[in-house]
Short mmCIF file of N, CA and C in Angstrom, two decimals:
data_model
loop_
_atom_site.label_atom_id
_atom_site.label_comp_id
_atom_site.label_asym_id
_atom_site.label_seq_id
_atom_site.Cartn_x
_atom_site.Cartn_y
_atom_site.Cartn_z
N MET H 1262 -2.97 70.95 12.81
CA MET H 1262 -2.21 71.75 14.76
C MET H 1262 -1.17 72.61 14.09
N GLY H 1263 -1.78 73.67 14.69
CA GLY H 1263 -1.34 75.16 14.65
C GLY H 1263 -1.52 75.67 13.11
N LEU H 1264 -0.72 76.36 13.10
CA LEU H 1264 -0.42 77.41 11.72
C LEU H 1264 0.53 76.27 10.65
N ILE H 1265 -0.64 76.69 9.62
CA ILE H 1265 1.03 75.54 8.04
C ILE H 1265 0.58 76.89 7.05
N SER H 1266 1.96 76.32 6.31
CA SER H 1266 2.22 77.04 5.28
C SER H 1266 0.99 78.15 4.38
N THR H 1267 0.00 77.13 4.09
CA THR H 1267 -1.25 77.70 3.45
C THR H 1267 -1.97 79.59 5.00
N ASP H 1268 -1.28 79.43 4.70
CA ASP H 1268 -1.91 80.58 6.25
C ASP H 1268 -1.64 81.63 5.75
N VAL H 1269 0.04 81.94 4.85
CA VAL H 1269 0.55 83.31 5.36
C VAL H 1269 1.05 82.80 3.91
N ALA H 1270 1.23 84.33 3.20
CA ALA H 1270 1.47 84.68 1.20
C ALA H 1270 2.70 84.86 1.93
N LEU H 1271 3.25 84.28 0.68
CA LEU H 1271 5.25 83.63 0.32
C LEU H 1271 5.73 85.75 0.91
N ALA H 1272 4.38 87.05 0.23
CA ALA H 1272 5.03 88.21 -0.08
C ALA H 1272 4.88 88.55 1.34
N ASN H 1273 4.75 87.56 2.68
CA ASN H 1273 4.19 88.58 3.79
C ASN H 1273 5.32 87.60 4.84
N CYS H 1274 6.63 86.34 3.69
CA CYS H 1274 7.16 85.54 5.14
C CYS H 1274 8.28 86.91 5.53
N PRO H 1275 9.46 86.81 6.47
CA PRO H 1275 10.30 87.49 6.75
C PRO H 1275 11.32 86.73 5.34
N ILE H 1276 12.26 88.01 5.25
CA ILE H 1276 13.45 87.65 4.34
C ILE H 1276 14.38 86.95 5.12
N PHE H 1277 14.71 85.43 4.95
CA PHE H 1277 15.46 85.18 5.88
C PHE H 1277 17.37 84.87 4.23
N ARG H 1278 18.45 85.26 5.30
CA ARG H 1278 19.62 85.04 4.51
C ARG H 1278 20.76 84.86 5.16
N ARG H 1279 20.42 83.72 6.34
CA ARG H 1279 21.69 83.21 7.38
C ARG H 1279 21.51 81.83 7.05
N ARG H 1280 22.49 81.13 8.18
CA ARG H 1280 22.73 79.45 8.11
C ARG H 1280 21.75 78.78 8.65
N ILE H 1281 21.82 77.28 8.11
CA ILE H 1281 21.12 76.95 8.34
C ILE H 1281 21.57 75.83 8.81
N ASN H 1282 21.68 75.33 10.05
CA ASN H 1282 22.61 73.86 10.04
C ASN H 1282 21.95 72.75 10.59
N VAL H 1283 22.35 72.12 10.20
CA VAL H 1283 21.15 70.30 9.74
C VAL H 1283 22.04 69.42 11.13
N TYR H 1284 22.08 68.49 11.24
CA TYR H 1284 21.67 67.40 12.09
C TYR H 1284 21.09 66.42 12.31
N HIS H 1285 22.37 64.61 12.30
CA HIS H 1285 21.91 63.92 12.71
C HIS H 1285 21.35 63.44 13.29
N SER H 1286 21.34 63.76 14.60
CA SER H 1286 20.47 62.81 15.90
C SER H 1286 20.42 64.25 16.94
N ALA H 1287 19.49 63.91 17.89
CA ALA H 1287 19.34 64.82 18.47
C ALA H 1287 18.87 64.47 20.10
N VAL H 1288 18.51 65.00 21.45
CA VAL H 1288 19.38 64.24 22.46
C VAL H 1288 17.63 64.23 23.26
N ALA H 1289 16.77 63.74 23.10
CA ALA H 1289 14.93 63.63 24.08
C ALA H 1289 15.89 63.59 25.69
N ARG H 1290 15.16 64.98 26.40
CA ARG H 1290 15.67 64.71 27.23
C ARG H 1290 14.11 64.80 28.74
N PHE H 1291 13.96 64.12 29.90
CA PHE H 1291 12.29 64.21 29.59
C PHE H 1291 12.38 63.24 30.69
N TYR H 1292 11.40 63.58 32.11
CA TYR H 1292 11.41 63.42 33.36
C TYR H 1292 10.19 61.87 33.52
N ALA H 1293 10.91 60.92 33.65
CA ALA H 1293 11.06 60.12 34.26
C ALA H 1293 10.27 59.11 35.12
N PRO H 1294 9.39 59.85 36.63
CA PRO H 1294 9.31 59.12 37.82
C PRO H 1294 9.44 57.61 37.85
N SER H 1295 9.65 56.68 37.09
CA SER H 1295 9.84 54.71 37.04
C SER H 1295 11.42 54.69 36.86
N ASP H 1296 11.46 55.91 36.03
CA ASP H 1296 13.65 55.64 36.38
C ASP H 1296 13.94 56.82 36.52
N LEU H 1297 14.72 55.80 38.28
CA LEU H 1297 14.95 57.19 39.11
C LEU H 1297 16.86 56.48 39.06
N GLY H 1298 17.06 55.88 37.86
CA GLY H 1298 18.65 55.65 37.32
C GLY H 1298 19.25 57.54 37.18
N GLY H 1299 18.38 58.05 36.67
CA GLY H 1299 19.49 59.85 36.81
C GLY H 1299 18.62 60.06 38.01
N ALA H 1300 20.01 61.56 37.55
CA ALA H 1300 19.87 62.60 38.30
C ALA H 1300 18.59 63.08 38.22
N GLY H 1301 17.74 62.34 39.83
CA GLY H 1301 16.54 63.02 40.22
C GLY H 1301 15.37 63.57 39.56
N GLY H 1302 15.53 62.21 38.39
CA GLY H 1302 14.79 61.20 37.70
C GLY H 1302 14.28 61.72 35.70
N MET H 1303 15.29 61.76 35.13
CA MET H 1303 16.06 62.80 34.65
C MET H 1303 16.33 61.82 33.98
N TYR H 1304 15.88 61.57 32.51
CA TYR H 1304 15.85 60.60 31.66
C TYR H 1304 16.80 60.99 30.12
N SER H 1305 17.54 60.87 29.07
CA SER H 1305 17.90 61.27 27.92
C SER H 1305 18.27 59.88 27.49
N GLU H 1306 17.51 60.44 26.12
CA GLU H 1306 17.70 58.98 24.56
C GLU H 1306 18.45 60.02 23.67
N ARG H 1307 18.97 59.14 22.58
CA ARG H 1307 19.15 59.61 20.90
C ARG H 1307 18.08 59.89 20.39
N ILE H 1308 17.66 60.56 19.56
CA ILE H 1308 16.52 60.42 18.25
C ILE H 1308 17.42 59.87 17.48
N ARG H 1309 17.84 59.47 15.51
CA ARG H 1309 18.33 59.86 15.21
C ARG H 1309 17.68 60.14 13.30
N SER H 1310 18.18 60.49 12.46
CA SER H 1310 17.21 61.57 11.69
C SER H 1310 18.68 60.96 10.82
N ASN H 1311 19.40 60.34 10.10
CA ASN H 1311 20.60 60.07 9.50
C ASN H 1311 20.69 59.92 7.75
N PRO H 1312 20.50 59.65 7.12
CA PRO H 1312 21.30 59.14 5.54
C PRO H 1312 21.13 58.23 5.68
N ASN H 1313 23.24 58.19 6.30
CA ASN H 1313 23.41 56.64 6.46
C ASN H 1313 24.50 56.15 7.47
N TRP H 1314 23.51 55.71 8.04
CA TRP H 1314 23.65 55.38 9.22
C TRP H 1314 23.31 53.67 9.35
N HIS H 1315 25.47 53.62 9.18
CA HIS H 1315 25.28 51.32 9.87
C HIS H 1315 25.34 51.85 8.02
N GLY H 1316 25.24 52.15 6.96
CA GLY H 1316 24.94 51.92 5.15
C GLY H 1316 23.58 51.59 5.13
N TYR H 1317 22.61 51.45 5.75
CA TYR H 1317 21.04 52.56 5.33
C TYR H 1317 20.97 53.75 6.10
N ALA H 1318 20.18 54.57 5.47
CA ALA H 1318 19.52 55.37 6.33
C ALA H 1318 18.49 55.30 7.73
N ARG H 1319 18.78 55.77 8.68
CA ARG H 1319 17.70 55.57 10.04
C ARG H 1319 17.20 56.64 9.80
N ARG H 1320 16.62 57.54 10.08
CA ARG H 1320 15.04 57.86 9.90
C ARG H 1320 13.84 57.26 11.38
N ASP H 1321 13.79 57.89 12.80
CA ASP H 1321 13.21 57.55 13.58
C ASP H 1321 12.29 57.97 13.58
N THR H 1322 11.26 57.46 14.77
CA THR H 1322 9.92 58.21 14.76
C THR H 1322 10.49 58.42 16.02
N VAL H 1323 8.67 59.88 16.90
CA VAL H 1323 9.19 60.62 17.93
C VAL H 1323 7.12 60.49 18.15
N LEU H 1324 6.92 60.68 19.67
CA LEU H 1324 5.67 60.90 19.79
C LEU H 1324 6.12 62.78 20.23
N ILE H 1325 5.05 63.73 19.82
CA ILE H 1325 4.62 64.85 19.08
C ILE H 1325 4.23 65.24 19.68
N ASP H 1326 4.24 66.92 21.18
CA ASP H 1326 2.75 67.21 21.71
C ASP H 1326 2.74 68.37 20.54
N VAL H 1327 1.18 67.54 20.42
CA VAL H 1327 -0.53 68.34 19.88
C VAL H 1327 -0.82 68.35 20.47
N ASN H 1328 -1.44 68.35 21.14
CA ASN H 1328 -2.31 68.88 22.40
C ASN H 1328 -3.53 68.03 21.07
N GLY H 1329 -3.69 67.31 20.84
CA GLY H 1329 -4.31 66.46 20.57
C GLY H 1329 -5.94 66.30 21.05
N PRO H 1330 -7.17 65.31 20.23
CA PRO H 1330 -8.42 64.48 21.33
C PRO H 1330 -7.71 62.93 21.57
N VAL H 1331 -6.25 62.75 20.61
CA VAL H 1331 -7.40 61.44 20.96
C VAL H 1331 -5.21 61.00 20.71
N MET H 1332 -5.18 59.88 22.02
CA MET H 1332 -3.63 59.33 21.82
C MET H 1332 -2.47 59.81 23.27
N ARG H 1333 -3.73 60.62 24.16
CA ARG H 1333 -3.44 61.46 25.14
C ARG H 1333 -2.44 62.75 24.07
N GLY H 1334 -2.49 63.44 23.55
CA GLY H 1334 -2.53 65.00 22.91
C GLY H 1334 -1.34 64.39 22.29
N LEU H 1335 -0.79 63.19 21.60
CA LEU H 1335 0.53 63.34 21.07
C LEU H 1335 0.10 62.03 19.88
N VAL H 1336 0.97 62.74 18.70
CA VAL H 1336 0.70 62.12 17.38
C VAL H 1336 2.50 61.39 17.32
N ILE H 1337 2.51 60.48 16.39
CA ILE H 1337 3.80 60.36 15.57
C ILE H 1337 4.03 61.09 14.39
N GLY H 1338 5.80 60.96 14.81
CA GLY H 1338 6.48 61.85 13.59
C GLY H 1338 7.33 61.41 13.12
N ARG H 1339 7.91 61.04 12.39
CA ARG H 1339 8.50 61.08 11.06
C ARG H 1339 10.09 61.09 11.01
N VAL H 1340 11.29 61.66 11.88
CA VAL H 1340 11.89 62.35 11.68
C VAL H 1340 12.71 62.66 10.02
N LEU H 1341 11.86 63.27 9.36
CA LEU H 1341 13.02 63.70 8.27
C LEU H 1341 14.48 64.69 8.55
N LEU H 1342 14.66 65.69 8.86
CA LEU H 1342 15.55 66.53 9.64
C LEU H 1342 15.01 67.09 10.64
N PHE H 1343 16.79 66.73 11.09
CA PHE H 1343 16.92 68.17 12.60
C PHE H 1343 17.10 69.66 11.87
N PHE H 1344 17.41 70.34 12.05
CA PHE H 1344 17.49 71.54 11.89
C PHE H 1344 17.76 72.71 13.14
N SER H 1345 19.16 73.81 13.16
CA SER H 1345 18.21 75.33 13.41
C SER H 1345 18.54 76.35 13.31
N PHE H 1346 18.22 77.22 13.11
CA PHE H 1346 18.97 78.60 12.17
C PHE H 1346 18.50 79.84 14.12
N THR H 1347 19.27 81.14 13.33
CA THR H 1347 19.00 81.74 14.59
C THR H 1347 17.97 82.95 13.33
N PHE H 1348 17.05 84.47 14.34
CA PHE H 1348 16.51 85.21 12.68
C PHE H 1348 16.79 85.77 14.11
N SER H 1349 16.49 86.39 13.39
CA SER H 1349 15.78 88.19 14.59
C SER H 1349 16.97 87.75 16.56
N ASP H 1350 18.00 87.10 16.08
CA ASP H 1350 19.01 86.98 17.70
C ASP H 1350 17.91 86.26 18.09
N ARG H 1351 17.07 84.94 17.96
CA ARG H 1351 17.15 84.15 18.50
C ARG H 1351 17.02 82.71 17.51
N ASP H 1352 17.15 82.46 18.67
CA ASP H 1352 17.92 80.57 18.10
C ASP H 1352 16.01 79.28 18.16
N TYR H 1353 15.96 78.69 16.85
CA TYR H 1353 14.71 77.79 16.67
C TYR H 1353 16.21 76.83 16.67
N LYS H 1354 14.90 75.63 17.12
CA LYS H 1354 15.70 74.02 16.99
C LYS H 1354 14.87 73.49 16.75
N CYS H 1355 14.55 72.83 15.70
CA CYS H 1355 13.09 72.59 14.43
C CYS H 1355 13.09 71.30 14.24
N ALA H 1356 12.18 69.81 13.41
CA ALA H 1356 12.26 69.03 13.07
C ALA H 1356 11.22 69.33 12.14
N LEU H 1357 11.74 68.68 10.93
CA LEU H 1357 11.12 68.21 9.53
C LEU H 1357 10.70 66.72 9.46
N VAL H 1358 9.16 66.55 9.63
CA VAL H 1358 8.57 65.49 10.67
C VAL H 1358 7.63 65.23 9.15
N ARG H 1359 7.13 63.97 9.27
CA ARG H 1359 6.71 63.47 8.30
C ARG H 1359 4.88 62.54 9.30
N TRP H 1360 3.98 63.09 9.54
CA TRP H 1360 2.69 62.46 10.27
C TRP H 1360 2.97 61.01 10.07
N PHE H 1361 1.75 60.70 11.89
CA PHE H 1361 1.47 59.55 11.10
C PHE H 1361 0.53 59.36 12.59
N VAL H 1362 -0.92 59.85 12.10
CA VAL H 1362 -2.18 60.15 12.31
C VAL H 1362 -2.55 58.42 12.79
N PRO H 1363 -3.08 58.73 14.61
CA PRO H 1363 -4.19 57.44 14.70
C PRO H 1363 -5.30 57.21 14.01
N VAL H 1364 -5.73 56.17 14.27
CA VAL H 1364 -6.85 55.08 13.20
C VAL H 1364 -7.51 55.34 13.91
N GLY H 1365 -8.52 56.51 13.96
CA GLY H 1365 -9.72 55.15 15.22
C GLY H 1365 -9.72 56.66 16.40
N ASP H 1366 -9.82 56.63 17.63
CA ASP H 1366 -9.72 57.02 19.02
C ASP H 1366 -9.84 56.92 19.80
N ALA H 1367 -9.13 54.90 20.14
CA ALA H 1367 -8.68 54.35 21.00
C ALA H 1367 -7.77 54.11 20.34
N PRO H 1368 -7.52 52.08 21.53
CA PRO H 1368 -6.59 51.62 20.94
C PRO H 1368 -7.25 50.96 20.65
N ASP H 1369 -6.54 49.78 19.69
CA ASP H 1369 -6.86 48.51 19.12
C ASP H 1369 -6.87 47.03 20.66
N PRO H 1370 -8.47 47.00 20.50
CA PRO H 1370 -9.54 46.01 22.05
C PRO H 1370 -8.29 44.91 21.12
N ASP H 1371 -7.46 44.02 19.87
CA ASP H 1371 -7.42 42.96 20.49
C ASP H 1371 -5.87 43.06 21.60
N THR H 1372 -5.19 44.22 20.26
CA THR H 1372 -3.47 44.49 21.08
C THR H 1372 -3.25 45.56 22.53
N GLY H 1373 -4.26 46.59 22.35
CA GLY H 1373 -4.00 47.41 23.85
C GLY H 1373 -3.63 49.09 23.02
N MET H 1374 -2.46 48.51 21.68
CA MET H 1374 -2.55 49.76 21.02
C MET H 1374 -2.41 50.30 20.20
N TRP H 1375 -2.16 51.38 20.18
CA TRP H 1375 -2.49 52.71 19.47
C TRP H 1375 -2.61 52.73 17.57
N VAL H 1376 -2.98 52.12 16.92
CA VAL H 1376 -2.81 51.51 15.21
C VAL H 1376 -2.15 52.94 14.42
N VAL H 1377 -1.55 53.81 14.48
CA VAL H 1377 -1.59 54.44 13.27
C VAL H 1377 -1.34 54.75 11.34
N GLU H 1378 -1.82 55.65 10.90
CA GLU H 1378 -0.97 54.90 9.76
C GLU H 1378 -0.06 56.32 8.93
N PRO H 1379 -0.01 57.11 7.74
CA PRO H 1379 1.28 57.66 6.79
C PRO H 1379 -0.09 58.68 6.87
N GLU H 1380 0.04 60.29 7.19
CA GLU H 1380 -0.71 61.37 6.69
C GLU H 1380 -0.60 62.27 5.73
N LEU H 1381 -1.34 61.99 4.77
CA LEU H 1381 -1.26 61.82 2.84
C LEU H 1381 -2.49 63.62 2.67
N GLN H 1382 -1.58 64.77 2.32
CA GLN H 1382 -2.47 65.27 1.26
C GLN H 1382 -2.78 65.07 0.25
N GLY H 1383 -3.82 64.60 -0.65
CA GLY H 1383 -3.46 63.82 -1.73
C GLY H 1383 -2.73 62.84 -1.84
N ARG H 1384 -1.72 63.15 -2.19
CA ARG H 1384 -0.31 61.84 -2.32
C ARG H 1384 0.28 61.30 -1.83
N GLU H 1385 0.48 63.04 -1.19
CA GLU H 1385 1.50 63.25 -1.46
C GLU H 1385 1.78 62.60 0.63
N PRO H 1386 2.53 63.01 0.49
CA PRO H 1386 3.27 62.73 2.67
C PRO H 1386 2.51 63.86 3.17
N SER H 1387 2.23 63.86 4.73
CA SER H 1387 1.47 65.09 4.87
C SER H 1387 3.35 65.95 5.70
N LEU H 1388 3.60 66.69 6.12
CA LEU H 1388 4.96 67.19 6.42
C LEU H 1388 4.34 67.70 7.29
N ALA H 1389 5.56 68.41 8.13
CA ALA H 1389 5.73 69.57 9.27
C ALA H 1389 6.43 70.15 9.04
N ILE H 1390 7.03 71.72 10.38
CA ILE H 1390 8.12 71.99 11.16
C ILE H 1390 7.62 72.03 12.91
N VAL H 1391 7.70 71.01 13.31
CA VAL H 1391 7.90 71.74 14.46
C VAL H 1391 9.06 71.57 15.26
N LYS H 1392 8.76 72.15 16.66
CA LYS H 1392 9.84 72.95 17.68
C LYS H 1392 10.63 71.59 18.55
N ILE H 1393 11.44 71.02 17.82
CA ILE H 1393 12.49 70.75 19.06
C ILE H 1393 11.39 69.76 20.40
N ASP H 1394 11.05 71.25 20.94
CA ASP H 1394 10.33 70.93 22.86
C ASP H 1394 9.04 70.53 22.41
N ALA H 1395 8.48 70.35 21.28
CA ALA H 1395 7.93 69.48 20.98
C ALA H 1395 7.59 68.54 20.90
N VAL H 1396 8.99 68.27 20.21
CA VAL H 1396 9.08 66.59 20.81
C VAL H 1396 9.11 65.88 22.82
N ALA H 1397 8.23 64.77 22.49
CA ALA H 1397 8.22 63.96 24.34
C ALA H 1397 9.58 63.24 23.82
N CYS H 1398 9.54 62.11 22.63
CA CYS H 1398 10.65 60.80 22.87
C CYS H 1398 10.43 59.94 22.31
N ALA H 1399 11.62 59.26 22.17
CA ALA H 1399 11.22 58.37 20.70
C ALA H 1399 10.08 57.31 21.13
N ALA H 1400 9.60 57.01 20.05
CA ALA H 1400 8.49 56.53 19.24
C ALA H 1400 9.02 54.63 18.71
N HIS H 1401 8.57 54.04 18.83
CA HIS H 1401 8.86 52.93 18.23
C HIS H 1401 7.54 52.28 18.50
N LEU H 1402 7.43 51.91 16.41
CA LEU H 1402 6.02 51.19 14.67
C LEU H 1402 6.48 49.81 14.87
N ILE H 1403 5.67 49.00 14.76
CA ILE H 1403 4.90 47.79 14.40
C ILE H 1403 4.67 47.66 13.19
N GLY H 1404 4.87 47.42 11.83
CA GLY H 1404 4.01 47.46 10.43
C GLY H 1404 2.88 45.89 11.13
N VAL H 1405 1.80 46.56 10.58
CA VAL H 1405 0.97 45.23 10.58
C VAL H 1405 0.85 45.11 9.78
N TYR H 1406 1.35 43.39 9.21
CA TYR H 1406 1.72 42.81 8.34
C TYR H 1406 0.67 42.35 7.90
N GLY H 1407 -0.33 41.51 8.95
CA GLY H 1407 -1.19 40.53 8.08
C GLY H 1407 -1.05 38.98 8.19
N PRO H 1408 -1.31 38.18 8.14
CA PRO H 1408 -1.32 36.90 8.06
C PRO H 1408 -0.36 36.16 7.87
N ALA H 1409 -0.09 36.81 6.28
CA ALA H 1409 1.43 36.14 5.38
C ALA H 1409 3.08 36.53 6.75
N PRO H 1410 3.72 35.53 5.89
CA PRO H 1410 4.90 36.02 6.91
C PRO H 1410 5.34 36.73 5.54
N LEU H 1411 6.70 37.74 6.18
CA LEU H 1411 7.36 39.31 4.87
C LEU H 1411 8.45 38.41 3.80
N PRO H 1412 8.29 38.69 3.98
CA PRO H 1412 9.24 38.20 2.86
C PRO H 1412 10.90 38.56 2.89
N GLU H 1413 11.07 36.82 2.46
CA GLU H 1413 12.42 36.42 3.18
C GLU H 1413 13.29 37.71 2.69
N TYR H 1414 13.86 38.20 1.81
CA TYR H 1414 14.80 39.52 1.41
C TYR H 1414 14.29 40.38 2.38
N PHE H 1415 13.05 40.63 3.01
CA PHE H 1415 12.91 41.96 3.04
C PHE H 1415 13.56 42.54 4.60
N HIS H 1416 13.97 43.81 3.70
CA HIS H 1416 14.84 45.02 5.46
C HIS H 1416 14.75 45.83 5.61
N PHE H 1417 15.71 45.99 6.81
CA PHE H 1417 14.83 46.26 7.98
C PHE H 1417 15.03 47.94 7.67
N SER H 1418 15.45 47.62 6.83
CA SER H 1418 15.05 50.22 6.86
C SER H 1418 14.34 50.08 5.89
N ASN H 1419 13.82 49.20 5.74
CA ASN H 1419 12.16 50.00 4.73
C ASN H 1419 10.79 49.74 5.32
N THR H 1420 11.10 49.25 6.97
CA THR H 1420 9.94 49.03 7.35
C THR H 1420 8.65 50.26 7.58
N LEU H 1421 9.18 51.99 7.91
CA LEU H 1421 8.90 52.99 7.46
C LEU H 1421 8.18 52.71 6.01
N ASP H 1422 8.46 52.78 5.43
CA ASP H 1422 7.88 52.62 4.57
C ASP H 1422 7.43 51.77 3.02
N ALA H 1423 6.18 50.89 3.84
CA ALA H 1423 6.17 49.81 3.32
C ALA H 1423 5.25 48.73 3.92
N PHE H 1424 4.70 49.41 5.41
CA PHE H 1424 3.26 49.26 5.50
C PHE H 1424 2.43 50.39 5.12
N ASN H 1425 0.82 50.05 6.22
CA ASN H 1425 -0.16 51.24 5.04
C ASN H 1425 -0.09 51.47 6.83
N ARG H 1426 -0.53 50.41 7.75
CA ARG H 1426 -0.71 51.22 9.38
C ARG H 1426 0.70 49.97 9.68
N TYR H 1427 0.49 51.29 10.79
CA TYR H 1427 1.18 50.15 12.75
C TYR H 1427 1.19 50.01 13.60
N PHE H 1428 1.46 49.70 15.14
CA PHE H 1428 0.50 49.58 16.19
C PHE H 1428 2.13 50.59 15.96
N VAL H 1429 1.26 51.51 17.41
CA VAL H 1429 2.38 52.00 17.85
C VAL H 1429 2.46 51.25 18.89
N ASN H 1430 4.36 50.61 19.78
CA ASN H 1430 5.12 49.52 20.71
C ASN H 1430 5.03 50.73 21.69
N PRO H 1431 3.36 50.49 22.80
CA PRO H 1431 4.11 50.84 24.30
C PRO H 1431 4.77 50.83 25.60
N TYR H 1432 4.93 48.86 24.11
CA TYR H 1432 5.70 48.51 25.48
C TYR H 1432 7.37 47.66 24.90
N ALA H 1433 7.49 49.09 24.39
CA ALA H 1433 9.36 48.73 24.10
C ALA H 1433 9.74 49.25 24.78
N ASP H 1434 9.43 50.53 26.11
CA ASP H 1434 9.99 51.18 27.27
C ASP H 1434 8.99 51.25 27.76
N HIS H 1435 9.71 51.29 29.01
CA HIS H 1435 8.60 51.62 30.15
C HIS H 1435 8.23 53.53 30.22
N HIS H 1436 8.90 53.69 29.01
CA HIS H 1436 8.89 55.73 29.51
C HIS H 1436 7.71 55.43 28.56
N MET H 1437 8.05 55.03 27.15
CA MET H 1437 6.78 54.83 25.70
C MET H 1437 5.38 53.92 27.12
N TYR H 1438 6.10 53.75 27.54
CA TYR H 1438 4.01 52.28 28.65
C TYR H 1438 3.74 54.01 29.40
N GLU H 1439 4.44 54.70 29.91
CA GLU H 1439 3.94 55.52 30.66
C GLU H 1439 3.37 57.34 30.22
N PHE H 1440 3.98 57.38 28.36
CA PHE H 1440 3.10 58.23 27.95
C PHE H 1440 1.80 57.81 27.33
N LEU H 1441 1.53 56.26 27.17
CA LEU H 1441 0.34 55.93 26.53
C LEU H 1441 -0.64 55.72 26.72
N LYS H 1442 -0.38 55.12 28.51
CA LYS H 1442 -1.11 54.63 29.22
C LYS H 1442 -2.27 55.59 29.30
#
């Protein structure tokens, strides 16, 4: 998925002593030809990564364009942090994401939905810093929970930590459907 931190020796990294700005949300804007409600077919949506949103952490998931071989070149990232900084007179807008990668090379035959799972490096979650420009839109994941009902005390804010696999819901809105069809 591009250059990773192990590709560059720490001694070869530039020294950075500037401010890093942290944000709890970002707005994704994209062309949605099936929704002409916006100016010229443009659509926008707010993506959140907030440690305290109405009393609970909210870390939205997004589709990220990585030009990969499956899922139309998209993978899922859970946004842990939005941030920006200036280096050498250039502004960088980024997100720290936890990867969710496709299971298999085709959607689930029963549901027609892609299945993803958290990517791990050993026993730790696989994290990456991506440019905001690579974020295509928000994504809706549904936990693959099996035949038993969820416990009555299960809280929605734990959903993205509670399951081993998730369905990527292309039916959440027509924009997701357009991206994944």
